[in-house]
Amino acid sequence: ERLSPAGAADMAQIEGVIGLVGKDFTMLMTDSNCADSILIRRHDYDKILKMDDHKLLAMGGDHADMVEFGELIQKNMTLYELRNGFPLSTHAAANYLRGEVAHGLRSGGMVMLDFLLGGFDEHAGPSLFFLDYLSALHKVDKVAHGYPAMFVTPILDREWKPDMTEAEAFEVMEHCITAIRERFLVSMPSFTIKVVDRNGVRVLRKPGE
């Protein structure tokens, strides 16, 4: 049974979705829990979807929406590339995603998800976009969704810098994981970390690790 909007919004808050932009890459991290009400079903759920060779979409919220809506956006972006011969830029993809979320709000098909869209473009470089379930879109350097944001935002503010290397960014993510595990009420034993840069998408920490 599908969660009510209020219940789905609460579930989205329980999940951790974190991202940051480095010197020449964008890094995204989510917890790997798949939860339903008070039950944890899996600890190896991948919430970061590869949209194309240079874009990643991290999601938190209703898991049915993650599959249905995430794949809808992914396939439509692929269709755009096939029709036009080139992919959407990260900025264009973020605005397309926002438009679909906003349309759902107005048409009764509300998507109960929070998003981070990260990508790398040849001319614009790395970028990161914050989008919530009410379709508020912002371009950011570092950000987090959900209750875990209360614990990791000070870490991101203190340790992030514009020209940080991938190794430094990974260390920041490790500090965020430590803070969540030590301070957050909900158990998050495993996390997924992916990075996108000029060479494409790579997995730094697999779901369940």
PDB file of C-alpha atoms in Angstrom:
ATOM      1  CA  GLU A   1       0.000   0.000   0.000  1.00  0.00           C
ATOM      2  CA  ARG A   2       1.315   3.441  -0.971  1.00  0.00           C
ATOM      3  CA  LEU A   3       2.234   5.773   1.867  1.00  0.00           C
ATOM      4  CA  SER A   4       0.203   8.941   2.442  1.00  0.00           C
ATOM      5  CA  PRO A   5       1.961  12.191   1.427  1.00  0.00           C
ATOM      6  CA  ALA A   6       2.672  12.967   5.085  1.00  0.00           C
ATOM      7  CA  GLY A   7       4.019   9.473   5.737  1.00  0.00           C
ATOM      8  CA  ALA A   8       6.165   9.473   2.608  1.00  0.00           C
ATOM      9  CA  ALA A   9       7.570  12.888   3.507  1.00  0.00           C
ATOM     10  CA  ASP A  10       8.510  11.544   6.936  1.00  0.00           C
ATOM     11  CA  MET A  11      10.245   8.550   5.338  1.00  0.00           C
ATOM     12  CA  ALA A  12      12.202  10.892   3.059  1.00  0.00           C
ATOM     13  CA  GLN A  13      13.435  12.791   6.112  1.00  0.00           C
ATOM     14  CA  ILE A  14      14.723   9.593   7.715  1.00  0.00           C
ATOM     15  CA  GLU A  15      17.001   8.860   4.762  1.00  0.00           C
ATOM     16  CA  GLY A  16      20.382  10.474   4.222  1.00  0.00           C
ATOM     17  CA  VAL A  17      21.286  11.977   0.830  1.00  0.00           C
ATOM     18  CA  ILE A  18      24.542  13.955   0.717  1.00  0.00           C
ATOM     19  CA  GLY A  19      26.532  15.564  -2.083  1.00  0.00           C
ATOM     20  CA  LEU A  20      29.453  17.870  -2.764  1.00  0.00           C
ATOM     21  CA  VAL A  21      31.386  19.346  -5.670  1.00  0.00           C
ATOM     22  CA  GLY A  22      35.158  19.077  -5.853  1.00  0.00           C
ATOM     23  CA  LYS A  23      37.807  20.475  -8.139  1.00  0.00           C
ATOM     24  CA  ASP A  24      36.819  18.381 -11.174  1.00  0.00           C
ATOM     25  CA  PHE A  25      34.140  15.967  -9.929  1.00  0.00           C
ATOM     26  CA  THR A  26      30.817  15.650  -8.101  1.00  0.00           C
ATOM     27  CA  MET A  27      30.416  13.082  -5.307  1.00  0.00           C
ATOM     28  CA  LEU A  28      27.108  11.706  -4.018  1.00  0.00           C
ATOM     29  CA  MET A  29      26.364   9.520  -1.008  1.00  0.00           C
ATOM     30  CA  THR A  30      23.202   7.886   0.356  1.00  0.00           C
ATOM     31  CA  ASP A  31      22.447   5.384   3.078  1.00  0.00           C
ATOM     32  CA  SER A  32      21.651   1.872   1.795  1.00  0.00           C
ATOM     33  CA  ASN A  33      18.582   1.175   3.935  1.00  0.00           C
ATOM     34  CA  CYS A  34      15.329   0.087   2.319  1.00  0.00           C
ATOM     35  CA  ALA A  35      12.712   0.727   5.007  1.00  0.00           C
ATOM     36  CA  ASP A  36       8.938   0.381   5.258  1.00  0.00           C
ATOM     37  CA  SER A  37       7.335   1.879   8.353  1.00  0.00           C
ATOM     38  CA  ILE A  38       9.290   0.417  11.303  1.00  0.00           C
ATOM     39  CA  LEU A  39      10.772  -2.433   9.235  1.00  0.00           C
ATOM     40  CA  ILE A  40      14.167  -2.434   7.534  1.00  0.00           C
ATOM     41  CA  ARG A  41      13.911  -4.726   4.515  1.00  0.00           C
ATOM     42  CA  ARG A  42      17.426  -4.378   3.102  1.00  0.00           C
ATOM     43  CA  HIS A  43      20.805  -2.841   3.941  1.00  0.00           C
ATOM     44  CA  ASP A  44      22.151  -2.937   0.368  1.00  0.00           C
ATOM     45  CA  TYR A  45      19.692  -0.759  -1.561  1.00  0.00           C
ATOM     46  CA  ASP A  46      21.240   1.502  -4.223  1.00  0.00           C
ATOM     47  CA  LYS A  47      19.532   4.927  -4.218  1.00  0.00           C
ATOM     48  CA  ILE A  48      21.922   6.569  -6.705  1.00  0.00           C
ATOM     49  CA  LEU A  49      20.776   6.107 -10.304  1.00  0.00           C
ATOM     50  CA  LYS A  50      23.091   6.554 -13.279  1.00  0.00           C
ATOM     51  CA  MET A  51      21.219   8.843 -15.670  1.00  0.00           C
ATOM     52  CA  ASP A  52      23.849   8.791 -18.414  1.00  0.00           C
ATOM     53  CA  ASP A  53      27.635   8.597 -18.677  1.00  0.00           C
ATOM     54  CA  HIS A  54      28.097  11.914 -16.840  1.00  0.00           C
ATOM     55  CA  LYS A  55      25.080  12.309 -14.533  1.00  0.00           C
ATOM     56  CA  LEU A  56      23.961  10.734 -11.259  1.00  0.00           C
ATOM     57  CA  LEU A  57      20.634  11.104  -9.464  1.00  0.00           C
ATOM     58  CA  ALA A  58      20.531  10.399  -5.712  1.00  0.00           C
ATOM     59  CA  MET A  59      17.083   9.997  -4.167  1.00  0.00           C
ATOM     60  CA  GLY A  60      15.498   9.704  -0.745  1.00  0.00           C
ATOM     61  CA  GLY A  61      11.865   8.910   0.018  1.00  0.00           C
ATOM     62  CA  ASP A  62       9.263   6.446  -1.228  1.00  0.00           C
ATOM     63  CA  HIS A  63      11.044   3.463  -2.761  1.00  0.00           C
ATOM     64  CA  ALA A  64       8.305   2.748  -5.302  1.00  0.00           C
ATOM     65  CA  ASP A  65       8.692   6.328  -6.565  1.00  0.00           C
ATOM     66  CA  MET A  66      12.460   5.846  -6.713  1.00  0.00           C
ATOM     67  CA  VAL A  67      12.048   3.009  -9.192  1.00  0.00           C
ATOM     68  CA  GLU A  68       9.113   4.343 -11.219  1.00  0.00           C
ATOM     69  CA  PHE A  69       9.941   8.044 -11.342  1.00  0.00           C
ATOM     70  CA  GLY A  70      13.715   7.603 -11.418  1.00  0.00           C
ATOM     71  CA  GLU A  71      13.556   5.297 -14.430  1.00  0.00           C
ATOM     72  CA  LEU A  72      11.008   7.573 -16.139  1.00  0.00           C
ATOM     73  CA  ILE A  73      13.454  10.484 -15.954  1.00  0.00           C
ATOM     74  CA  GLN A  74      16.372   8.274 -16.978  1.00  0.00           C
ATOM     75  CA  LYS A  75      14.614   6.864 -20.069  1.00  0.00           C
ATOM     76  CA  ASN A  76      13.281  10.250 -21.188  1.00  0.00           C
ATOM     77  CA  MET A  77      16.781  11.699 -20.978  1.00  0.00           C
ATOM     78  CA  THR A  78      18.054   8.794 -23.068  1.00  0.00           C
ATOM     79  CA  LEU A  79      15.258   9.398 -25.589  1.00  0.00           C
ATOM     80  CA  TYR A  80      16.236  13.075 -25.811  1.00  0.00           C
ATOM     81  CA  GLU A  81      19.827  12.096 -26.571  1.00  0.00           C
ATOM     82  CA  LEU A  82      18.752   9.592 -29.250  1.00  0.00           C
ATOM     83  CA  ARG A  83      16.493  12.147 -30.938  1.00  0.00           C
ATOM     84  CA  ASN A  84      18.921  15.084 -30.821  1.00  0.00           C
ATOM     85  CA  GLY A  85      22.322  13.432 -30.996  1.00  0.00           C
ATOM     86  CA  PHE A  86      23.587  14.984 -27.758  1.00  0.00           C
ATOM     87  CA  PRO A  87      22.629  14.660 -24.073  1.00  0.00           C
ATOM     88  CA  LEU A  88      21.041  17.263 -21.835  1.00  0.00           C
ATOM     89  CA  SER A  89      23.483  19.347 -19.824  1.00  0.00           C
ATOM     90  CA  THR A  90      23.337  18.889 -16.058  1.00  0.00           C
ATOM     91  CA  HIS A  91      21.648  22.298 -15.724  1.00  0.00           C
ATOM     92  CA  ALA A  92      19.038  21.384 -18.347  1.00  0.00           C
ATOM     93  CA  ALA A  93      18.475  17.957 -16.763  1.00  0.00           C
ATOM     94  CA  ALA A  94      17.916  19.583 -13.365  1.00  0.00           C
ATOM     95  CA  ASN A  95      15.293  21.931 -14.794  1.00  0.00           C
ATOM     96  CA  TYR A  96      13.601  19.078 -16.662  1.00  0.00           C
ATOM     97  CA  LEU A  97      13.504  17.075 -13.422  1.00  0.00           C
ATOM     98  CA  ARG A  98      12.067  20.052 -11.543  1.00  0.00           C
ATOM     99  CA  GLY A  99       9.398  20.486 -14.199  1.00  0.00           C
ATOM    100  CA  GLU A 100       8.275  16.872 -13.838  1.00  0.00           C
ATOM    101  CA  VAL A 101       8.116  17.155 -10.030  1.00  0.00           C
ATOM    102  CA  ALA A 102       6.180  20.432 -10.273  1.00  0.00           C
ATOM    103  CA  HIS A 103       3.761  18.908 -12.799  1.00  0.00           C
ATOM    104  CA  GLY A 104       3.102  16.054 -10.383  1.00  0.00           C
ATOM    105  CA  LEU A 105       2.271  18.536  -7.634  1.00  0.00           C
ATOM    106  CA  ARG A 106      -0.350  20.210  -9.820  1.00  0.00           C
ATOM    107  CA  SER A 107      -1.853  17.085 -11.396  1.00  0.00           C
ATOM    108  CA  GLY A 108      -2.327  14.836  -8.368  1.00  0.00           C
ATOM    109  CA  GLY A 109       0.680  12.628  -9.119  1.00  0.00           C
ATOM    110  CA  MET A 110       2.885  13.989  -6.337  1.00  0.00           C
ATOM    111  CA  VAL A 111       6.329  12.371  -6.193  1.00  0.00           C
ATOM    112  CA  MET A 112       7.439  11.844  -2.601  1.00  0.00           C
ATOM    113  CA  LEU A 113      11.166  12.099  -3.222  1.00  0.00           C
ATOM    114  CA  ASP A 114      14.044  14.438  -2.456  1.00  0.00           C
ATOM    115  CA  PHE A 115      16.815  14.592  -5.070  1.00  0.00           C
ATOM    116  CA  LEU A 116      20.434  15.485  -5.622  1.00  0.00           C
ATOM    117  CA  LEU A 117      21.489  15.633  -9.268  1.00  0.00           C
ATOM    118  CA  GLY A 118      25.220  15.641  -9.884  1.00  0.00           C
ATOM    119  CA  GLY A 119      27.006  15.777 -13.186  1.00  0.00           C
ATOM    120  CA  PHE A 120      30.020  16.827 -15.222  1.00  0.00           C
ATOM    121  CA  ASP A 121      29.832  18.870 -18.428  1.00  0.00           C
ATOM    122  CA  GLU A 122      32.739  19.469 -20.777  1.00  0.00           C
ATOM    123  CA  HIS A 123      32.479  23.256 -20.680  1.00  0.00           C
ATOM    124  CA  ALA A 124      30.729  23.904 -17.342  1.00  0.00           C
ATOM    125  CA  GLY A 125      32.640  21.311 -15.309  1.00  0.00           C
ATOM    126  CA  PRO A 126      31.149  19.593 -12.239  1.00  0.00           C
ATOM    127  CA  SER A 127      27.849  20.733 -10.755  1.00  0.00           C
ATOM    128  CA  LEU A 128      25.318  19.722  -8.112  1.00  0.00           C
ATOM    129  CA  PHE A 129      21.608  20.536  -7.878  1.00  0.00           C
ATOM    130  CA  PHE A 130      19.323  20.260  -4.833  1.00  0.00           C
ATOM    131  CA  LEU A 131      15.640  19.466  -5.489  1.00  0.00           C
ATOM    132  CA  ASP A 132      12.992  18.616  -2.894  1.00  0.00           C
ATOM    133  CA  TYR A 133       9.552  17.035  -3.231  1.00  0.00           C
ATOM    134  CA  LEU A 134       7.956  20.508  -3.468  1.00  0.00           C
ATOM    135  CA  SER A 135      10.087  21.225  -6.579  1.00  0.00           C
ATOM    136  CA  ALA A 136      12.425  23.796  -4.967  1.00  0.00           C
ATOM    137  CA  LEU A 137      15.584  23.742  -7.096  1.00  0.00           C
ATOM    138  CA  HIS A 138      18.978  25.211  -6.163  1.00  0.00           C
ATOM    139  CA  LYS A 139      22.488  24.871  -7.518  1.00  0.00           C
ATOM    140  CA  VAL A 140      24.818  24.168  -4.590  1.00  0.00           C
ATOM    141  CA  ASP A 141      28.400  23.258  -3.727  1.00  0.00           C
ATOM    142  CA  LYS A 142      27.574  20.927  -0.840  1.00  0.00           C
ATOM    143  CA  VAL A 143      24.267  19.853   0.649  1.00  0.00           C
ATOM    144  CA  ALA A 144      22.331  17.137   2.465  1.00  0.00           C
ATOM    145  CA  HIS A 145      18.692  16.003   2.611  1.00  0.00           C
ATOM    146  CA  GLY A 146      16.784  14.561   5.561  1.00  0.00           C
ATOM    147  CA  TYR A 147      17.359  14.373   9.303  1.00  0.00           C
ATOM    148  CA  PRO A 148      21.010  13.305   8.811  1.00  0.00           C
ATOM    149  CA  ALA A 149      21.573  16.786   7.353  1.00  0.00           C
ATOM    150  CA  MET A 150      21.332  18.119  10.912  1.00  0.00           C
ATOM    151  CA  PHE A 151      24.500  16.221  11.769  1.00  0.00           C
ATOM    152  CA  VAL A 152      26.506  16.475   8.551  1.00  0.00           C
ATOM    153  CA  THR A 153      25.850  20.087   7.485  1.00  0.00           C
ATOM    154  CA  PRO A 154      28.354  21.473  10.050  1.00  0.00           C
ATOM    155  CA  ILE A 155      30.940  18.977   8.760  1.00  0.00           C
ATOM    156  CA  LEU A 156      30.336  20.039   5.158  1.00  0.00           C
ATOM    157  CA  ASP A 157      30.528  23.732   6.097  1.00  0.00           C
ATOM    158  CA  ARG A 158      33.767  23.240   8.009  1.00  0.00           C
ATOM    159  CA  GLU A 159      35.643  20.848   5.718  1.00  0.00           C
ATOM    160  CA  TRP A 160      34.450  21.629   2.196  1.00  0.00           C
ATOM    161  CA  LYS A 161      36.639  23.772  -0.071  1.00  0.00           C
ATOM    162  CA  PRO A 162      36.261  24.602  -3.777  1.00  0.00           C
ATOM    163  CA  ASP A 163      39.410  22.864  -5.029  1.00  0.00           C
ATOM    164  CA  MET A 164      39.267  19.722  -2.885  1.00  0.00           C
ATOM    165  CA  THR A 165      40.579  16.473  -4.331  1.00  0.00           C
ATOM    166  CA  GLU A 166      38.626  13.255  -4.612  1.00  0.00           C
ATOM    167  CA  ALA A 167      40.561  11.759  -1.693  1.00  0.00           C
ATOM    168  CA  GLU A 168      39.732  14.780   0.474  1.00  0.00           C
ATOM    169  CA  ALA A 169      36.055  14.602  -0.506  1.00  0.00           C
ATOM    170  CA  PHE A 170      35.916  10.900   0.318  1.00  0.00           C
ATOM    171  CA  GLU A 171      37.407  11.663   3.736  1.00  0.00           C
ATOM    172  CA  VAL A 172      34.666  14.270   4.316  1.00  0.00           C
ATOM    173  CA  MET A 173      32.057  11.643   3.449  1.00  0.00           C
ATOM    174  CA  GLU A 174      33.670   9.246   5.920  1.00  0.00           C
ATOM    175  CA  HIS A 175      33.408  11.926   8.611  1.00  0.00           C
ATOM    176  CA  CYS A 176      29.715  12.336   7.737  1.00  0.00           C
ATOM    177  CA  ILE A 177      29.169   8.578   8.043  1.00  0.00           C
ATOM    178  CA  THR A 178      30.842   8.568  11.456  1.00  0.00           C
ATOM    179  CA  ALA A 179      28.648  11.437  12.677  1.00  0.00           C
ATOM    180  CA  ILE A 180      25.451   9.764  11.460  1.00  0.00           C
ATOM    181  CA  ARG A 181      26.326   6.431  13.031  1.00  0.00           C
ATOM    182  CA  GLU A 182      27.261   8.004  16.349  1.00  0.00           C
ATOM    183  CA  ARG A 183      24.457  10.567  16.697  1.00  0.00           C
ATOM    184  CA  PHE A 184      21.424   9.623  14.580  1.00  0.00           C
ATOM    185  CA  LEU A 185      18.689   7.547  16.210  1.00  0.00           C
ATOM    186  CA  VAL A 186      18.080   5.398  13.098  1.00  0.00           C
ATOM    187  CA  SER A 187      20.685   2.734  12.348  1.00  0.00           C
ATOM    188  CA  MET A 188      22.469   3.234   9.020  1.00  0.00           C
ATOM    189  CA  PRO A 189      25.055   0.459   8.827  1.00  0.00           C
ATOM    190  CA  SER A 190      25.951   0.894   5.162  1.00  0.00           C
ATOM    191  CA  PHE A 191      26.286   3.666   2.594  1.00  0.00           C
ATOM    192  CA  THR A 192      26.690   4.057  -1.160  1.00  0.00           C
ATOM    193  CA  ILE A 193      29.175   6.556  -2.599  1.00  0.00           C
ATOM    194  CA  LYS A 194      29.519   7.377  -6.303  1.00  0.00           C
ATOM    195  CA  VAL A 195      31.480  10.012  -8.174  1.00  0.00           C
ATOM    196  CA  VAL A 196      31.113  11.517 -11.641  1.00  0.00           C
ATOM    197  CA  ASP A 197      33.888  13.338 -13.490  1.00  0.00           C
ATOM    198  CA  ARG A 198      35.284  13.863 -16.979  1.00  0.00           C
ATOM    199  CA  ASN A 199      35.861  10.111 -17.350  1.00  0.00           C
ATOM    200  CA  GLY A 200      32.341   9.080 -16.336  1.00  0.00           C
ATOM    201  CA  VAL A 201      30.725   7.452 -13.319  1.00  0.00           C
ATOM    202  CA  ARG A 202      32.541   5.387 -10.706  1.00  0.00           C
ATOM    203  CA  VAL A 203      31.434   3.563  -7.553  1.00  0.00           C
ATOM    204  CA  LEU A 204      33.653   4.287  -4.541  1.00  0.00           C
ATOM    205  CA  ARG A 205      31.555   2.411  -1.970  1.00  0.00           C
ATOM    206  CA  LYS A 206      29.071  -0.247  -3.054  1.00  0.00           C
ATOM    207  CA  PRO A 207      25.613  -0.605  -1.461  1.00  0.00           C
ATOM    208  CA  GLY A 208      25.901  -2.734   1.641  1.00  0.00           C
ATOM    209  CA  GLU A 209      29.519  -1.797   2.427  1.00  0.00           C
TER     210      GLU A 209
END
